[in-house]
PDB file of C-alpha atoms in Angstrom:
ATOM      1  CA  MET A   1     165.919 108.602  34.906  1.00 75.00           C
ATOM      2  CA  LYS A   2     164.195 109.722  31.759  1.00 81.00           C
ATOM      3  CA  ALA A   3     161.781 107.361  32.081  1.00 80.00           C
ATOM      4  CA  VAL A   4     160.427 107.509  35.556  1.00 80.00           C
ATOM      5  CA  LEU A   5     160.528 111.423  34.674  1.00 89.00           C
ATOM      6  CA  LYS A   6     157.946 110.252  31.986  1.00 88.00           C
ATOM      7  CA  ARG A   7     155.767 108.693  33.952  1.00 86.00           C
ATOM      8  CA  GLU A   8     155.573 111.098  36.799  1.00 87.00           C
ATOM      9  CA  LEU A   9     154.689 113.531  34.167  1.00 91.00           C
ATOM     10  CA  LEU A  10     151.617 111.461  33.058  1.00 92.00           C
ATOM     11  CA  LEU A  11     150.491 110.626  35.749  1.00 88.00           C
ATOM     12  CA  ASN A  12     150.118 114.090  37.081  1.00 90.00           C
ATOM     13  CA  ILE A  13     149.393 116.271  33.773  1.00 92.00           C
ATOM     14  CA  LYS A  14     145.360 115.313  34.464  1.00 93.00           C
ATOM     15  CA  SER A  15     145.875 117.124  37.543  1.00 92.00           C
ATOM     16  CA  MET A  16     147.887 120.421  36.460  1.00 94.00           C
ATOM     17  CA  LEU A  17     145.743 120.547  33.308  1.00 94.00           C
ATOM     18  CA  ILE A  18     142.852 120.894  35.788  1.00 95.00           C
ATOM     19  CA  TRP A  19     144.159 123.475  38.230  1.00 95.00           C
ATOM     20  CA  SER A  20     146.060 125.347  35.619  1.00 96.00           C
ATOM     21  CA  LEU A  21     142.870 125.830  33.962  1.00 96.00           C
ATOM     22  CA  SER A  22     140.801 126.622  36.341  1.00 96.00           C
ATOM     23  CA  VAL A  23     143.201 129.336  38.185  1.00 96.00           C
ATOM     24  CA  GLY A  24     144.086 130.323  35.198  1.00 96.00           C
ATOM     25  CA  ILE A  25     140.357 131.197  33.218  1.00 96.00           C
ATOM     26  CA  LEU A  26     138.924 132.204  36.780  1.00 95.00           C
ATOM     27  CA  GLY A  27     141.317 134.579  36.921  1.00 94.00           C
ATOM     28  CA  LEU A  28     140.947 135.161  33.643  1.00 94.00           C
ATOM     29  CA  THR A  29     136.722 135.827  34.162  1.00 94.00           C
ATOM     30  CA  CYS A  30     137.184 137.497  36.831  1.00 90.00           C
ATOM     31  CA  ILE A  31     139.535 140.721  34.623  1.00 91.00           C
ATOM     32  CA  LEU A  32     136.900 140.557  32.201  1.00 89.00           C
ATOM     33  CA  LEU A  33     134.128 141.116  34.706  1.00 86.00           C
ATOM     34  CA  TYR A  34     136.103 144.448  35.651  1.00 83.00           C
ATOM     35  CA  SER A  35     134.940 146.142  32.757  1.00 77.00           C
ATOM     36  CA  SER A  36     131.385 145.820  33.544  1.00 74.00           C
ATOM     37  CA  MET A  37     131.973 146.803  37.300  1.00 69.00           C
ATOM     38  CA  GLU A  38     133.966 149.844  36.669  1.00 60.00           C
ATOM     39  CA  GLY A  39     131.175 152.243  37.591  1.00 60.00           C
ATOM     40  CA  GLU A  40     130.838 150.638  40.515  1.00 60.00           C
ATOM     41  CA  MET A  41     134.050 150.264  41.438  1.00 60.00           C
ATOM     42  CA  LYS A  42     134.306 153.823  41.870  1.00 59.00           C
ATOM     43  CA  ASP A  43     132.045 154.301  44.084  1.00 58.00           C
ATOM     44  CA  MET A  44     132.773 151.221  46.232  1.00 59.00           C
ATOM     45  CA  ALA A  45     136.703 152.067  45.849  1.00 53.00           C
ATOM     46  CA  ASP A  46     136.337 154.733  48.882  1.00 56.00           C
ATOM     47  CA  ALA A  47     134.687 152.317  51.313  1.00 53.00           C
ATOM     48  CA  PHE A  48     136.322 149.142  50.626  1.00 53.00           C
ATOM     49  CA  SER A  49     139.966 151.808  52.159  1.00 54.00           C
ATOM     50  CA  ASN A  50     138.114 152.376  54.956  1.00 56.00           C
ATOM     51  CA  MET A  51     137.765 149.240  56.234  1.00 54.00           C
ATOM     52  CA  GLY A  52     140.317 148.938  58.971  1.00 53.00           C
ATOM     53  CA  ALA A  53     142.681 145.995  59.016  1.00 54.00           C
ATOM     54  CA  PHE A  54     139.546 143.946  56.387  1.00 52.00           C
ATOM     55  CA  SER A  55     141.569 147.042  53.799  1.00 54.00           C
ATOM     56  CA  ASP A  56     145.191 146.433  55.299  1.00 57.00           C
ATOM     57  CA  ALA A  57     145.310 142.401  55.458  1.00 55.00           C
ATOM     58  CA  PHE A  58     143.688 142.321  52.102  1.00 57.00           C
ATOM     59  CA  GLY A  59     145.749 145.509  50.046  1.00 56.00           C
ATOM     60  CA  MET A  60     143.128 148.131  49.866  1.00 58.00           C
ATOM     61  CA  SER A  61     144.331 150.632  52.271  1.00 57.00           C
ATOM     62  CA  THR A  62     147.658 151.641  49.323  1.00 62.00           C
ATOM     63  CA  LEU A  63     145.361 150.293  46.041  1.00 67.00           C
ATOM     64  CA  SER A  64     142.669 151.936  44.425  1.00 67.00           C
ATOM     65  CA  ILE A  65     139.669 148.684  43.519  1.00 70.00           C
ATOM     66  CA  ALA A  66     138.574 151.038  40.419  1.00 68.00           C
ATOM     67  CA  SER A  67     141.984 150.520  38.647  1.00 79.00           C
ATOM     68  CA  LEU A  68     143.213 147.303  36.977  1.00 84.00           C
ATOM     69  CA  LYS A  69     145.881 147.505  38.798  1.00 84.00           C
ATOM     70  CA  GLY A  70     144.586 147.838  42.414  1.00 83.00           C
ATOM     71  CA  TYR A  71     141.900 145.195  41.428  1.00 84.00           C
ATOM     72  CA  PHE A  72     144.227 142.954  39.902  1.00 89.00           C
ATOM     73  CA  ALA A  73     146.631 142.670  43.212  1.00 85.00           C
ATOM     74  CA  THR A  74     143.806 142.784  45.631  1.00 82.00           C
ATOM     75  CA  GLU A  75     141.173 140.466  43.761  1.00 83.00           C
ATOM     76  CA  ILE A  76     142.880 137.965  40.985  1.00 90.00           C
ATOM     77  CA  GLY A  77     146.404 137.916  43.186  1.00 90.00           C
ATOM     78  CA  ALA A  78     144.577 136.551  46.573  1.00 88.00           C
ATOM     79  CA  VAL A  79     142.803 134.220  43.975  1.00 91.00           C
ATOM     80  CA  HIS A  80     145.796 133.373  41.751  1.00 95.00           C
ATOM     81  CA  GLY A  81     147.653 132.563  45.478  1.00 93.00           C
ATOM     82  CA  LEU A  82     145.899 130.386  47.776  1.00 93.00           C
ATOM     83  CA  GLY A  83     145.065 128.399  43.913  1.00 95.00           C
ATOM     84  CA  SER A  84     148.990 128.133  43.414  1.00 96.00           C
ATOM     85  CA  GLY A  85     150.218 127.450  46.720  1.00 95.00           C
ATOM     86  CA  MET A  86     147.005 124.167  47.108  1.00 95.00           C
ATOM     87  CA  PHE A  87     148.553 122.877  43.632  1.00 96.00           C
ATOM     88  CA  ALA A  88     151.973 123.053  44.912  1.00 96.00           C
ATOM     89  CA  ALA A  89     151.547 121.537  47.587  1.00 95.00           C
ATOM     90  CA  ILE A  90     148.999 119.331  46.717  1.00 93.00           C
ATOM     91  CA  ILE A  91     151.631 117.690  44.142  1.00 93.00           C
ATOM     92  CA  ALA A  92     154.817 117.861  46.027  1.00 93.00           C
ATOM     93  CA  ILE A  93     152.784 115.907  49.104  1.00 91.00           C
ATOM     94  CA  ASN A  94     151.834 112.653  47.699  1.00 87.00           C
ATOM     95  CA  ILE A  95     155.042 112.944  44.436  1.00 87.00           C
ATOM     96  CA  ILE A  96     156.833 110.120  47.009  1.00 81.00           C
ATOM     97  CA  SER A  97     154.944 108.344  49.538  1.00 77.00           C
ATOM     98  CA  ARG A  98     152.073 107.669  46.318  1.00 74.00           C
ATOM     99  CA  GLU A  99     154.870 104.917  45.425  1.00 66.00           C
ATOM    100  CA  GLU A 100     154.510 102.911  48.664  1.00 64.00           C
ATOM    101  CA  ASP A 101     150.548 103.703  49.270  1.00 59.00           C
ATOM    102  CA  ALA A 102     149.473 103.178  45.943  1.00 56.00           C
ATOM    103  CA  HIS A 103     152.236  99.817  46.305  1.00 56.00           C
ATOM    104  CA  THR A 104     153.691 100.525  43.090  1.00 56.00           C
ATOM    105  CA  GLY A 105     157.425 100.714  44.787  1.00 54.00           C
ATOM    106  CA  GLU A 106     158.298  96.972  44.118  1.00 53.00           C
ATOM    107  CA  PHE A 107     158.359  98.114  39.954  1.00 56.00           C
ATOM    108  CA  ILE A 108     159.680 101.417  40.816  1.00 57.00           C
ATOM    109  CA  PHE A 109     162.225 100.660  43.369  1.00 56.00           C
ATOM    110  CA  SER A 110     163.295  97.436  40.832  1.00 61.00           C
ATOM    111  CA  MET A 111     164.552  99.620  38.154  1.00 64.00           C
ATOM    112  CA  PRO A 112     168.014  99.351  37.762  1.00 65.00           C
ATOM    113  CA  LEU A 113     168.080 103.341  39.403  1.00 67.00           C
ATOM    114  CA  SER A 114     169.012 104.281  42.726  1.00 77.00           C
ATOM    115  CA  ARG A 115     167.184 105.983  45.029  1.00 77.00           C
ATOM    116  CA  THR A 116     168.193 109.334  44.476  1.00 84.00           C
ATOM    117  CA  LYS A 117     167.949 108.866  40.704  1.00 85.00           C
ATOM    118  CA  VAL A 118     163.907 108.028  40.921  1.00 84.00           C
ATOM    119  CA  LEU A 119     163.293 111.038  43.862  1.00 88.00           C
ATOM    120  CA  THR A 120     165.531 113.302  41.351  1.00 92.00           C
ATOM    121  CA  ALA A 121     163.114 112.634  38.066  1.00 91.00           C
ATOM    122  CA  LYS A 122     159.740 112.900  40.767  1.00 91.00           C
ATOM    123  CA  ALA A 123     161.677 117.074  41.429  1.00 94.00           C
ATOM    124  CA  ILE A 124     162.041 117.655  38.190  1.00 95.00           C
ATOM    125  CA  CYS A 125     158.998 116.778  37.816  1.00 95.00           C
ATOM    126  CA  VAL A 126     157.146 118.813  40.103  1.00 95.00           C
ATOM    127  CA  PHE A 127     159.605 121.831  39.335  1.00 97.00           C
ATOM    128  CA  ILE A 128     158.208 121.767  35.283  1.00 96.00           C
ATOM    129  CA  MET A 129     154.595 121.380  36.491  1.00 96.00           C
ATOM    130  CA  LEU A 130     154.856 124.348  38.107  1.00 97.00           C
ATOM    131  CA  ILE A 131     156.590 125.852  35.196  1.00 97.00           C
ATOM    132  CA  VAL A 132     153.369 124.830  33.082  1.00 97.00           C
ATOM    133  CA  PHE A 133     150.926 126.036  35.802  1.00 97.00           C
ATOM    134  CA  THR A 134     152.795 129.818  35.915  1.00 97.00           C
ATOM    135  CA  ILE A 135     152.688 130.412  32.066  1.00 97.00           C
ATOM    136  CA  VAL A 136     149.529 128.775  31.378  1.00 97.00           C
ATOM    137  CA  CYS A 137     147.853 131.117  34.334  1.00 97.00           C
ATOM    138  CA  THR A 138     150.144 133.560  32.920  1.00 97.00           C
ATOM    139  CA  ALA A 139     148.658 133.374  29.724  1.00 97.00           C
ATOM    140  CA  CYS A 140     145.448 133.849  31.201  1.00 96.00           C
ATOM    141  CA  TYR A 141     145.413 137.128  32.561  1.00 96.00           C
ATOM    142  CA  VAL A 142     147.831 138.451  29.668  1.00 95.00           C
ATOM    143  CA  ILE A 143     144.674 137.947  27.550  1.00 95.00           C
ATOM    144  CA  GLY A 144     142.625 139.682  29.904  1.00 94.00           C
ATOM    145  CA  PHE A 145     144.220 142.257  29.580  1.00 93.00           C
ATOM    146  CA  ASN A 146     144.201 142.544  25.968  1.00 93.00           C
ATOM    147  CA  ILE A 147     140.561 142.311  25.289  1.00 92.00           C
ATOM    148  CA  LEU A 148     140.190 144.662  28.231  1.00 88.00           C
ATOM    149  CA  GLY A 149     142.866 147.157  26.601  1.00 85.00           C
ATOM    150  CA  GLU A 150     143.491 148.296  30.021  1.00 79.00           C
ATOM    151  CA  GLU A 151     146.954 150.024  32.099  1.00 81.00           C
ATOM    152  CA  MET A 152     148.475 146.908  32.664  1.00 88.00           C
ATOM    153  CA  PRO A 153     151.833 147.942  34.301  1.00 90.00           C
ATOM    154  CA  MET A 154     153.625 144.677  32.824  1.00 92.00           C
ATOM    155  CA  ASP A 155     157.379 144.927  34.908  1.00 93.00           C
ATOM    156  CA  GLN A 156     155.139 145.145  38.786  1.00 93.00           C
ATOM    157  CA  PHE A 157     152.725 142.095  37.024  1.00 94.00           C
ATOM    158  CA  MET A 158     155.618 139.548  35.779  1.00 95.00           C
ATOM    159  CA  THR A 159     157.251 140.166  39.189  1.00 95.00           C
ATOM    160  CA  PHE A 160     154.310 139.218  40.718  1.00 95.00           C
ATOM    161  CA  MET A 161     153.944 136.189  38.848  1.00 96.00           C
ATOM    162  CA  CYS A 162     157.685 135.424  39.653  1.00 96.00           C
ATOM    163  CA  ARG A 163     157.747 135.334  43.207  1.00 95.00           C
ATOM    164  CA  GLN A 164     154.746 133.631  42.719  1.00 96.00           C
ATOM    165  CA  PHE A 165     156.393 131.110  41.332  1.00 97.00           C
ATOM    166  CA  VAL A 166     158.909 131.352  44.224  1.00 96.00           C
ATOM    167  CA  MET A 167     156.372 130.720  46.753  1.00 96.00           C
ATOM    168  CA  ASN A 168     155.002 127.684  45.297  1.00 97.00           C
ATOM    169  CA  LEU A 169     158.688 126.284  44.838  1.00 97.00           C
ATOM    170  CA  GLU A 170     158.896 127.242  48.648  1.00 97.00           C
ATOM    171  CA  VAL A 171     155.795 125.519  49.854  1.00 96.00           C
ATOM    172  CA  ALA A 172     156.497 122.923  47.113  1.00 96.00           C
ATOM    173  CA  GLY A 173     159.887 121.868  49.037  1.00 96.00           C
ATOM    174  CA  ILE A 174     157.809 121.624  52.385  1.00 95.00           C
ATOM    175  CA  CYS A 175     156.062 119.458  50.941  1.00 94.00           C
ATOM    176  CA  PHE A 176     158.482 117.442  49.279  1.00 93.00           C
ATOM    177  CA  GLY A 177     160.203 117.005  52.465  1.00 92.00           C
ATOM    178  CA  LEU A 178     156.916 115.313  53.908  1.00 90.00           C
ATOM    179  CA  SER A 179     155.639 113.178  50.944  1.00 86.00           C
ATOM    180  CA  SER A 180     159.136 111.548  52.389  1.00 83.00           C
ATOM    181  CA  LEU A 181     158.108 110.505  55.673  1.00 82.00           C
ATOM    182  CA  ALA A 182     155.992 108.022  55.148  1.00 68.00           C
ATOM    183  CA  GLY A 183     153.784 106.055  52.757  1.00 63.00           C
ATOM    184  CA  LYS A 184     150.485 107.086  53.068  1.00 70.00           C
ATOM    185  CA  ASN A 185     148.155 109.826  51.384  1.00 71.00           C
ATOM    186  CA  ARG A 186     148.638 113.153  52.802  1.00 77.00           C
ATOM    187  CA  MET A 187     146.598 115.770  50.565  1.00 82.00           C
ATOM    188  CA  GLY A 188     144.961 117.227  53.718  1.00 85.00           C
ATOM    189  CA  LEU A 189     148.117 117.876  55.518  1.00 87.00           C
ATOM    190  CA  GLY A 190     149.073 119.472  51.918  1.00 88.00           C
ATOM    191  CA  LEU A 191     145.793 121.718  51.925  1.00 90.00           C
ATOM    192  CA  GLY A 192     146.352 122.270  55.831  1.00 92.00           C
ATOM    193  CA  LEU A 193     150.026 124.118  54.717  1.00 92.00           C
ATOM    194  CA  ALA A 194     149.108 125.762  52.135  1.00 93.00           C
ATOM    195  CA  LEU A 195     145.602 127.465  53.763  1.00 93.00           C
ATOM    196  CA  LEU A 196     147.910 127.641  56.942  1.00 93.00           C
ATOM    197  CA  PHE A 197     150.244 129.857  55.713  1.00 93.00           C
ATOM    198  CA  TYR A 198     148.005 132.208  53.494  1.00 90.00           C
ATOM    199  CA  ALA A 199     145.714 132.117  57.010  1.00 90.00           C
ATOM    200  CA  TYR A 200     149.777 133.686  58.543  1.00 90.00           C
ATOM    201  CA  ASP A 201     150.487 135.816  55.846  1.00 87.00           C
ATOM    202  CA  VAL A 202     146.809 138.213  55.985  1.00 83.00           C
ATOM    203  CA  MET A 203     146.904 137.441  60.345  1.00 85.00           C
ATOM    204  CA  GLY A 204     150.770 138.832  59.877  1.00 80.00           C
ATOM    205  CA  ARG A 205     149.733 142.517  57.641  1.00 76.00           C
ATOM    206  CA  VAL A 206     146.592 142.753  60.231  1.00 78.00           C
ATOM    207  CA  ILE A 207     148.379 142.174  63.813  1.00 79.00           C
ATOM    208  CA  PRO A 208     150.625 144.713  64.554  1.00 74.00           C
ATOM    209  CA  ASP A 209     152.781 141.943  66.646  1.00 77.00           C
ATOM    210  CA  LEU A 210     153.560 139.688  63.851  1.00 79.00           C
ATOM    211  CA  LYS A 211     153.933 141.694  61.359  1.00 79.00           C
ATOM    212  CA  ASP A 212     158.232 141.633  61.697  1.00 81.00           C
ATOM    213  CA  TYR A 213     157.764 137.522  61.463  1.00 85.00           C
ATOM    214  CA  LEU A 214     156.046 138.209  58.107  1.00 85.00           C
ATOM    215  CA  PHE A 215     159.270 136.994  56.461  1.00 88.00           C
ATOM    216  CA  VAL A 216     159.062 133.444  57.960  1.00 90.00           C
ATOM    217  CA  GLY A 217     156.234 132.898  55.758  1.00 90.00           C
ATOM    218  CA  PRO A 218     156.183 132.232  51.944  1.00 92.00           C
ATOM    219  CA  TYR A 219     152.987 134.968  50.942  1.00 91.00           C
ATOM    220  CA  SER A 220     155.402 137.713  52.537  1.00 89.00           C
ATOM    221  CA  TYR A 221     157.188 138.476  49.565  1.00 93.00           C
ATOM    222  CA  ALA A 222     154.947 137.347  47.043  1.00 91.00           C
ATOM    223  CA  ASN A 223     152.152 139.587  48.206  1.00 88.00           C
ATOM    224  CA  ALA A 224     150.285 141.968  44.932  1.00 87.00           C
ATOM    225  CA  ALA A 225     149.189 144.811  46.702  1.00 83.00           C
ATOM    226  CA  GLU A 226     153.024 145.014  48.233  1.00 85.00           C
ATOM    227  CA  ILE A 227     154.563 144.587  44.462  1.00 90.00           C
ATOM    228  CA  PHE A 228     151.765 146.431  42.795  1.00 87.00           C
ATOM    229  CA  THR A 229     153.160 149.343  44.952  1.00 84.00           C
ATOM    230  CA  GLY A 230     155.865 149.432  44.175  1.00 82.00           C
ATOM    231  CA  GLU A 231     158.243 148.154  47.800  1.00 82.00           C
ATOM    232  CA  ASP A 232     161.250 147.286  47.586  1.00 83.00           C
ATOM    233  CA  THR A 233     162.362 144.130  47.598  1.00 82.00           C
ATOM    234  CA  PRO A 234     162.119 141.567  50.746  1.00 87.00           C
ATOM    235  CA  VAL A 235     165.519 139.893  50.032  1.00 91.00           C
ATOM    236  CA  LYS A 236     165.744 138.463  53.339  1.00 92.00           C
ATOM    237  CA  ALA A 237     162.835 136.684  52.636  1.00 92.00           C
ATOM    238  CA  LEU A 238     163.524 135.247  49.988  1.00 94.00           C
ATOM    239  CA  ILE A 239     167.197 134.422  50.777  1.00 95.00           C
ATOM    240  CA  LEU A 240     164.417 132.690  53.831  1.00 95.00           C
ATOM    241  CA  ALA A 241     162.555 131.013  51.132  1.00 95.00           C
ATOM    242  CA  VAL A 242     165.714 128.953  49.279  1.00 96.00           C
ATOM    243  CA  LEU A 243     166.901 127.820  52.647  1.00 97.00           C
ATOM    244  CA  ILE A 244     163.607 125.926  52.939  1.00 96.00           C
ATOM    245  CA  LEU A 245     163.096 124.875  49.882  1.00 96.00           C
ATOM    246  CA  VAL A 246     167.079 123.597  49.800  1.00 96.00           C
ATOM    247  CA  ILE A 247     166.564 122.062  53.252  1.00 96.00           C
ATOM    248  CA  GLY A 248     163.078 120.454  52.427  1.00 95.00           C
ATOM    249  CA  VAL A 249     164.668 118.835  49.237  1.00 95.00           C
ATOM    250  CA  ALA A 250     167.601 117.607  50.524  1.00 95.00           C
ATOM    251  CA  PHE A 251     165.299 116.284  54.025  1.00 94.00           C
ATOM    252  CA  GLY A 252     163.191 114.519  51.654  1.00 90.00           C
ATOM    253  CA  PHE A 253     166.302 112.804  49.374  1.00 90.00           C
ATOM    254  CA  TYR A 254     167.797 111.844  53.058  1.00 90.00           C
ATOM    255  CA  ASN A 255     165.183 110.692  54.682  1.00 87.00           C
ATOM    256  CA  PHE A 256     163.654 108.347  51.711  1.00 81.00           C
ATOM    257  CA  ASN A 257     166.501 106.791  51.317  1.00 80.00           C
ATOM    258  CA  ARG A 258     167.815 105.991  54.812  1.00 79.00           C
ATOM    259  CA  ARG A 259     163.983 104.069  55.392  1.00 70.00           C
ATOM    260  CA  ASP A 260     162.424 100.994  54.586  1.00 65.00           C
ATOM    261  CA  LEU A 261     159.949 101.169  52.641  1.00 60.00           C
ATOM    262  CA  ALA A 262     156.574  99.333  52.917  1.00 54.00           C
ATOM    263  CA  SER A 263     155.286  97.101  50.624  1.00 48.00           C
TER     264      SER A 263
END
């Protein structure tokens, strides 16, 4: 199983580095831009906070973008949330189906390993990559805070990053299960799901009738504006996220173990 895990990490390390550094450096750049835009932000804060549904959707009605905390929550938080969700979807949606799509299944499944062990190695690979992605992005953002020398509530920041990690696991769990359905490249489906989840969360914060159902989406408990304003932990949403993650992974194992593989 270690050989399979090593192989998966080597195959995905380039994609992992590109995504983690791209999202992390983009966030770092935005943080560093804050110092040059601080004066303008004070003038824009009132205008942005009174833009109705748009302000509610991105948290600008509850946080001032004139502060580093508000700027991070409304700007970098959105960038990180969308970028990390897309990365989680991409790596998980093809982690199983790639073997059939690339016709490498004949090799890997001829090894003296059960399908369960092969899938376990693949699941661990996804988990490790999401950990590395989160660590790289966290390091980039912390570097930005230190360069600016501005006050940042690190407890809320770390809570945000941890919930984003859980959100990424949930998205990856869903895509892991879908990856077991057919031996074809499903990258478009993975990206579409990540964007759909993000759009659902935005719409749910704008449309009053959807607000009571926000908890079903993976972005509901990882919203930066809510975390940085100190709102209560959404226990119901987190419990549902864990259930969906477990169901997605379990379905991936069950379905793949019973399928006839394409040659």
